[in-house]
Short mmCIF file of C-alpha atoms in Angstrom, two decimals:
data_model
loop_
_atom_site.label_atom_id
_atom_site.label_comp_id
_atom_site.label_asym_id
_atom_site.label_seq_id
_atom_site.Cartn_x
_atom_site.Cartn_y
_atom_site.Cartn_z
CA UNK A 1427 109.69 0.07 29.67
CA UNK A 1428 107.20 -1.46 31.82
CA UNK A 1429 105.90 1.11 34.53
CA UNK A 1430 103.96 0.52 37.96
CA UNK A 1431 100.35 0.97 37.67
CA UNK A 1432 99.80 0.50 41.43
CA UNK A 1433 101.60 1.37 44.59
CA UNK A 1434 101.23 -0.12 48.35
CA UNK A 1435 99.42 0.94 50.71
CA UNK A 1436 102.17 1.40 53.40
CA UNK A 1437 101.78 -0.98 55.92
CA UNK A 1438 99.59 -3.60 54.52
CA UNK A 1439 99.49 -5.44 51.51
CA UNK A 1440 97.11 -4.08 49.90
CA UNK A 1441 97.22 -1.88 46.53
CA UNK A 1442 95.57 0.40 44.95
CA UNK A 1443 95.70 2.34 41.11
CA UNK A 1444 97.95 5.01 40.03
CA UNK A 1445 100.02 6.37 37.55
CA UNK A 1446 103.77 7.21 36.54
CA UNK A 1447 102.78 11.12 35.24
CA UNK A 1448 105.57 12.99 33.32
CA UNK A 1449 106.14 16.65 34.47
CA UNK A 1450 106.33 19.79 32.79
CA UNK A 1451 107.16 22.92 34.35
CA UNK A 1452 103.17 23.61 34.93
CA UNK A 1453 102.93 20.50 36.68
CA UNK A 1454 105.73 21.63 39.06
CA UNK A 1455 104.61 25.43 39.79
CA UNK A 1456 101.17 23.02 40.93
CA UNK A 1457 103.17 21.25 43.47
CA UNK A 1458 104.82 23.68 44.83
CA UNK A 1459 101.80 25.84 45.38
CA UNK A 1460 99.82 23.02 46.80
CA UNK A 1461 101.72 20.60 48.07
CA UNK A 1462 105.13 21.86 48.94
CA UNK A 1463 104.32 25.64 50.05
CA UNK A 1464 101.06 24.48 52.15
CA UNK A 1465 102.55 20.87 53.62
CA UNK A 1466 106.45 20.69 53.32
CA UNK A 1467 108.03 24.18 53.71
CA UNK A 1468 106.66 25.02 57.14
CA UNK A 1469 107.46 21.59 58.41
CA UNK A 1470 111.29 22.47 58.09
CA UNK A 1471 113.98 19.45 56.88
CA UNK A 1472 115.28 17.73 54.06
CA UNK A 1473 113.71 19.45 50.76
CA UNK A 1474 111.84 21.95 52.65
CA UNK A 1475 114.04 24.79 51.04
CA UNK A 1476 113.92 23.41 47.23
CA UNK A 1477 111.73 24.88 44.87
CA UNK A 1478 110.44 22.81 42.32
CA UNK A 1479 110.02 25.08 38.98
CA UNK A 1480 113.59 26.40 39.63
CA UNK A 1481 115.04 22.70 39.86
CA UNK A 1482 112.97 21.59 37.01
CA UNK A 1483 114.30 24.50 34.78
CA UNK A 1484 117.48 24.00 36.15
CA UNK A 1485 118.03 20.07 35.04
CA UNK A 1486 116.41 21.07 31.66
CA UNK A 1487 118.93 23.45 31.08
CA UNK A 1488 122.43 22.45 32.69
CA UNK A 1489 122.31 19.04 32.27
CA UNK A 1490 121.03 19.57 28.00
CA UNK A 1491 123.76 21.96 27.80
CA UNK A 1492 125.98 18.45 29.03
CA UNK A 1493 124.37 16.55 26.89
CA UNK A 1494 122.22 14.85 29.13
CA UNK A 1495 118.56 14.26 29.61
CA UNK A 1496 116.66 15.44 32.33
CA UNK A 1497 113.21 13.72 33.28
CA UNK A 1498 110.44 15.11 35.77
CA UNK A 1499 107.73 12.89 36.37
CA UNK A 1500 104.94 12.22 39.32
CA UNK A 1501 103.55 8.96 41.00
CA UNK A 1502 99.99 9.53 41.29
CA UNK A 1503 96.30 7.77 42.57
CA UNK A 1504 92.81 8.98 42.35
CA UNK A 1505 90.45 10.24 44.99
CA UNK A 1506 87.00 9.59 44.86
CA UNK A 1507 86.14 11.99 42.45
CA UNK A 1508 88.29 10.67 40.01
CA UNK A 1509 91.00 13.67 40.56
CA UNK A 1510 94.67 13.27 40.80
CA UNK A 1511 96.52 13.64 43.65
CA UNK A 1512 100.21 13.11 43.34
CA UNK A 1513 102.01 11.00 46.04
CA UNK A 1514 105.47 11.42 45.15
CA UNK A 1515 107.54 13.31 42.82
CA UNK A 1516 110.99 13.16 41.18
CA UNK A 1517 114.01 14.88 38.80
CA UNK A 1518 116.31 12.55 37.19
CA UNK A 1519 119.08 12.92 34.86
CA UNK A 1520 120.59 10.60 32.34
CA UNK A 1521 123.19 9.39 31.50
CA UNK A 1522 124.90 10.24 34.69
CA UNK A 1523 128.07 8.98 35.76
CA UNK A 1524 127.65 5.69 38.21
CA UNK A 1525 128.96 6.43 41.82
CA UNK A 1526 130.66 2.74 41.65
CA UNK A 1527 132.34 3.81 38.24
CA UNK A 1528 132.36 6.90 36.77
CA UNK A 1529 133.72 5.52 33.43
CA UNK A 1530 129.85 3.73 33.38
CA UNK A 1531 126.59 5.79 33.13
CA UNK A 1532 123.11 5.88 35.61
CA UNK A 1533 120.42 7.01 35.87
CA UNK A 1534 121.11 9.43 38.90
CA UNK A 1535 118.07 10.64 41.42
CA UNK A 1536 118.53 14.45 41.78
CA UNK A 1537 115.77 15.40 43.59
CA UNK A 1538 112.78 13.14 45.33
CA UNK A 1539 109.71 14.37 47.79
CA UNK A 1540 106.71 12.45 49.01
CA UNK A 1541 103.62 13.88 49.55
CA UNK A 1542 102.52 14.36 53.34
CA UNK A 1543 99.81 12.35 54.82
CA UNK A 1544 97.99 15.86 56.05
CA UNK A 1545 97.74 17.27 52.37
CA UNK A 1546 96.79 13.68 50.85
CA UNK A 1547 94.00 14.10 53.76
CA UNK A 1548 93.51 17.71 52.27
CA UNK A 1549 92.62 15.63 48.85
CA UNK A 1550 90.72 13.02 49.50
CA UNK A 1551 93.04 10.34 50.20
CA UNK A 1552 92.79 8.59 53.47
CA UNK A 1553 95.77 5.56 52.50
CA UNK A 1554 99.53 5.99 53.31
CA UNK A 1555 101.62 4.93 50.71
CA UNK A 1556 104.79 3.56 50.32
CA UNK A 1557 106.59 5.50 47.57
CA UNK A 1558 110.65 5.39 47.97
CA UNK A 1559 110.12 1.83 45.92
CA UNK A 1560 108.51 2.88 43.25
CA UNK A 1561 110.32 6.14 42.91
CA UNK A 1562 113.37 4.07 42.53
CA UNK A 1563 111.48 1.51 40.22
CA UNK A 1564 110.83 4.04 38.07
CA UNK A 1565 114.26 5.18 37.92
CA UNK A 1566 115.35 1.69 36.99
CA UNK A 1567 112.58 1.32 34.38
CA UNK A 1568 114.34 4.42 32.41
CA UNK A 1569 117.63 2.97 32.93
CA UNK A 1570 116.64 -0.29 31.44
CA UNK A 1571 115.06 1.40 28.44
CA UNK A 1572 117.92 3.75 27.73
CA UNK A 1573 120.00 0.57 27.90
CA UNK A 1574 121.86 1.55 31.34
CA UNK A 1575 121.35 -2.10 32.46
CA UNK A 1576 118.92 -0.95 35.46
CA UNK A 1577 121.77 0.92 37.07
CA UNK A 1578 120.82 4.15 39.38
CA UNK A 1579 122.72 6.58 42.01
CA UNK A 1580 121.59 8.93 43.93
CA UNK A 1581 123.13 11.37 47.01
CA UNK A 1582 121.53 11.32 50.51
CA UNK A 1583 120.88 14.60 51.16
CA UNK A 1584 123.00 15.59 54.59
CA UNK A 1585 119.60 18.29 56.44
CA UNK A 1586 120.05 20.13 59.15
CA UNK A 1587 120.96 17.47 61.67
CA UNK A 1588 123.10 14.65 62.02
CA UNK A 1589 119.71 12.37 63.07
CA UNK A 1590 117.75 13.67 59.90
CA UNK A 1591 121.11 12.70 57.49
CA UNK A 1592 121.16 9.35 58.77
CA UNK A 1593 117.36 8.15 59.07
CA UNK A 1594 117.90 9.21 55.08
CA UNK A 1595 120.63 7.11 54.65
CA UNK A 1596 118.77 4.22 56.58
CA UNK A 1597 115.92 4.25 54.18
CA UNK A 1598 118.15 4.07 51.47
CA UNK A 1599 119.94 1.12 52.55
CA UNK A 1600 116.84 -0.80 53.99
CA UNK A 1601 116.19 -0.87 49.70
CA UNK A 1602 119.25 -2.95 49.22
CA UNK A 1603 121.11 0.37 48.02
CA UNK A 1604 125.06 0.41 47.64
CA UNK A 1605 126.68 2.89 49.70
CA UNK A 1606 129.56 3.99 47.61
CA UNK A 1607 133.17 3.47 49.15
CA UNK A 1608 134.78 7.16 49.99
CA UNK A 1609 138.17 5.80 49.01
CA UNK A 1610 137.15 4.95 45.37
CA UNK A 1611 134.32 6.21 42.38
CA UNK A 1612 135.16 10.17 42.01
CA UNK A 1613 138.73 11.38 41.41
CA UNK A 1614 138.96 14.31 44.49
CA UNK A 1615 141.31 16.34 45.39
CA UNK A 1616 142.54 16.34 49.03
CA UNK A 1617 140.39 19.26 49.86
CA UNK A 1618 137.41 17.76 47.98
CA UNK A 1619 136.82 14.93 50.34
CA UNK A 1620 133.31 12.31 49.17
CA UNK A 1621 131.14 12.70 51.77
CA UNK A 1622 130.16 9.02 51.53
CA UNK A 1623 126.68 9.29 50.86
CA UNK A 1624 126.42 8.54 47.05
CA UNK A 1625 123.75 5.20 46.92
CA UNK A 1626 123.64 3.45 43.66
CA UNK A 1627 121.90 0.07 42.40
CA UNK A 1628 124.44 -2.39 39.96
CA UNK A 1629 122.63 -3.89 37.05
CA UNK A 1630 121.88 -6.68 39.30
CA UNK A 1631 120.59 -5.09 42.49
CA UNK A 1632 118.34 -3.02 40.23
CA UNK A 1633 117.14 -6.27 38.35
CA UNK A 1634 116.57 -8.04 41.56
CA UNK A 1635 114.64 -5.01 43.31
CA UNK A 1636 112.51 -4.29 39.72
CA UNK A 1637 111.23 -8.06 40.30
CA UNK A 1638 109.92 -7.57 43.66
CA UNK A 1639 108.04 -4.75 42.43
CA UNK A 1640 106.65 -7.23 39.75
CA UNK A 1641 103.28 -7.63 40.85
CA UNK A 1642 102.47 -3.75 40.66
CA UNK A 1643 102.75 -3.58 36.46
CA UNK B 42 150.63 33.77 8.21
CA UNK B 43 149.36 37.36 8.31
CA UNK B 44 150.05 37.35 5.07
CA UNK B 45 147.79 34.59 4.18
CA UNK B 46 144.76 35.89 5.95
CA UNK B 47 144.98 39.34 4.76
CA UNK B 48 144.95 37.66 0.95
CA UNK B 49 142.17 35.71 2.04
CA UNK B 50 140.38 38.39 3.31
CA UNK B 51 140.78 39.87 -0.14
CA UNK B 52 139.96 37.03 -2.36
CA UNK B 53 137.39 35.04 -0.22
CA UNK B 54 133.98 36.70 -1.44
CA UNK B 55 131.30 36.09 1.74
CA UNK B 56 129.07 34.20 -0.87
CA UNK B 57 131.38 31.15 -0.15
CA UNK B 58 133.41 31.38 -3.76
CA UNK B 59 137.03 31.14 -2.71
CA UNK B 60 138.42 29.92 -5.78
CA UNK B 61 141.09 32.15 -5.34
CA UNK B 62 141.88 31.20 -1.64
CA UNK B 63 145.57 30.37 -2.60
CA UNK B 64 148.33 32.63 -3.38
CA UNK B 65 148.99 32.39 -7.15
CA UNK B 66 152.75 31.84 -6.17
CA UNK B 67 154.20 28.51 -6.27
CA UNK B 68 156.55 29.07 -3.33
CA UNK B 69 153.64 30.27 -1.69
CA UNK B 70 150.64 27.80 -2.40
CA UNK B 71 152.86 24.70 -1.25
CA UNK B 72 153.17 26.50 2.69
CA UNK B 73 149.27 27.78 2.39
CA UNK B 74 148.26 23.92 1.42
CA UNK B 75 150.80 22.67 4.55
CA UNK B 76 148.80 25.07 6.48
CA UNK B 77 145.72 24.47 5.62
CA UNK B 78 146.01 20.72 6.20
CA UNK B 79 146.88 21.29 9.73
CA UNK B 80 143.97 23.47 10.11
CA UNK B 81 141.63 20.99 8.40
CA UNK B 82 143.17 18.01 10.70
CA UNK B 83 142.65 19.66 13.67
CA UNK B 84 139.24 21.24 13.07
CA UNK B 85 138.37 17.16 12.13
CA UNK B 86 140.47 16.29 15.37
CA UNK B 87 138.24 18.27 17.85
CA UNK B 88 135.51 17.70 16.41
CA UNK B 89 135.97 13.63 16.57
CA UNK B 90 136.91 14.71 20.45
CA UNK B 91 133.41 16.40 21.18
CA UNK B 92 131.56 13.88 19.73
CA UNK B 93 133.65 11.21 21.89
CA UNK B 94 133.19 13.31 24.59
CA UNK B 95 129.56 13.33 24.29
CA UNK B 96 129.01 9.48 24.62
CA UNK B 97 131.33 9.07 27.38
CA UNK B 98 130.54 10.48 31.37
CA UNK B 99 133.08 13.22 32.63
CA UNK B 100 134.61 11.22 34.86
CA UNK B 101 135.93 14.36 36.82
CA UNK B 102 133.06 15.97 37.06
CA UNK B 103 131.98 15.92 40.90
CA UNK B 104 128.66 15.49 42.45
CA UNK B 105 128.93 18.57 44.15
CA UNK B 106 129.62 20.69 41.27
CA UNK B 107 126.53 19.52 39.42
CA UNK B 108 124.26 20.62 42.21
CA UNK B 109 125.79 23.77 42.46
CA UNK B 110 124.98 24.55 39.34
CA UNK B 111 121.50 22.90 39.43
CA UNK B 112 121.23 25.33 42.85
CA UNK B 113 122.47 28.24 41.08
CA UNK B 114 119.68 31.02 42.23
CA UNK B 115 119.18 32.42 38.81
CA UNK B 116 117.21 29.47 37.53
CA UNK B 117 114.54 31.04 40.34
CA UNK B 118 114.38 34.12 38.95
CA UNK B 119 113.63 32.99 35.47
CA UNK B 120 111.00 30.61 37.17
CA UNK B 121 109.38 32.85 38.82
CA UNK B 122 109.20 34.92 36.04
CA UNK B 123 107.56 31.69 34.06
CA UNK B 124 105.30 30.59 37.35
CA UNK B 125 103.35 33.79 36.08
CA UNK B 126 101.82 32.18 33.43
CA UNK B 127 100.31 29.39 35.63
CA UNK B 128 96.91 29.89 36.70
CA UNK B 129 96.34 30.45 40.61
CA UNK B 130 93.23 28.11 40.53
CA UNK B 131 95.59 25.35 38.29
CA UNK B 132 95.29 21.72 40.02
CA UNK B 133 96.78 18.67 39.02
CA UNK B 134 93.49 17.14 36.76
CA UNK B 135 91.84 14.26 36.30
CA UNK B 136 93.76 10.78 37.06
CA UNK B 137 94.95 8.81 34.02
CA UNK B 138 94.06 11.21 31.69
CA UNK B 139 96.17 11.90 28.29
CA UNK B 140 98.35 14.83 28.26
#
């Protein structure tokens, strides 16, 4: 498994260090009392209502009990003191079934935040960074190593408003992800209609999009 | 068959003997043996089934159901329960450092 040991500095092309940082339970109580309380819950939208530590105990404990893995883990740079400040953060499970084919295993993206530019100000850190790619390089990295071929899914969270649902989606799609067909993937009953927004990555797509991430190893 | 377990309740000590698990009847051992090899067949059977099940994604399952249960409120309670034991001044630490 070869993990990014820089991001992008959004906007530019320039880089700087940082680190793919697995997460305990500790590590999430952190976030949510210094990032997430302070920064995304007052803001309102998408993930403002999740808490961390309970979704982190959560995947540990219903997806083991299905006999899958679950993986928390934080993208993070330095400020000048040499301190850690995360940028991004993530739950995954594995194996997952693939939105394209449920008969084939993912890695599927449960749960993904970025930290907000006024609490990396808060920490030191003056850059913007762009952290949806290598959130979703790191989810191919631990497909390729538990020999998923690279393939991911992941659901666009609907939020409050129709606006917020789709500038998701957008961002999803603007990384080359599949948007899975409502008509085919799940079994559902009548009643139990897809809502359409299950993204995924083939083996290919995630191959291709890895590569272009190359020069951050 | 409630014959059967009530002599195997009697003859099966709880240190795992069982050397007597079979009626001494003739008549009797052939339909206990029949029995028996069902059991054995389908305890193997289920078990072959888990284990299949295990390396194989449930299809069926839905997206919506796994949330739920990933949502389900009591994994806050026992997390908040757990956040207790987290210092207030804990911060994230020093960058690149070894866990």
């Amino acid at each position: 498994m070869s993990l990014l040991s820089k991001i992008r500095v959004a906007n530019t092309q320039r880089c700087v260090e940082a680190e793919v940082y697995p997460c305990s339970h500790e590590d999430m109580v952190i976030w949510q009392r210094r990032i997430h309380a302070p920064y995304i819950a007052p803001k309102g939208g998408i993930g403002s209502d999740w808490n961390w530590p309970a979704l982190f105990l959560a995947c540990q404990f219903s997806e083991q009990a299905l006999a899958r893995q679950a993986i928390a883990f934080q993208i993070r740079v330095a400020n000048a003191d040499g301190d850690a400040v995360p940028v991004a953060q993530a739950i995954f499970t594995l194996p997952y079934h693939w939105p394209a084919d449920p008969a084939q295993s993912c890695v599927f993206v449960w749960f993904i935040a970025a930290t907000p530019v006024e609490a990396l100000r808060a920490y030191g850190i003056q850059d913007r960074f762009s952290v949806l790619a290598p959130l979703l390089d790191t989810a191919i990295q631990v497909s390729l190593s538990n020999v998923l071929g690279g393939r991911i899914g992941l659901h666009a969270a609907a939020g409050d408003s129709a606006a917020e649902g789709l500038a998701l989606e957008q961002k999803y799609r603007n990384c080359q992800l599949r948007q899975a067909s409502k008509n085919k993937g799940f079994f559902r009953f009548p009643f139990r209609r897809h809502d359409g927004r299950l993204f995924y990555f083939t083996d290919a797509d995630a191959v291709a999009f890895a590569a272009r991430q190359g020069d951050l190893r | 068959m409630n014959i059967l377990f009530q002599h195997q309740e009697k003859s099966l000590p709880l240190n795992g003997g069982g050397a007597d698990a079979l009626s001494p009847e003739a008549e009797k051992r052939s339909i206990e043996l029949a029995f028996l090899r069902r059991l054995t067949a389908m305890a193997s059977g289920a078990a072959a089934q888990i284990l299949v099940l295990a390396d194989q994604p449930d299809a069926g399952e839905l997206f919506e159901d796994s949330y739920a249960q990933i949502r389900n409120p009591i994994f806050e309670t026992i997390s908040s329960q757990m956040e207790k034991s987290v210092p207030e001044d804990a911060g994230f630490g020093r960058f690149r450092s070894k866990k």
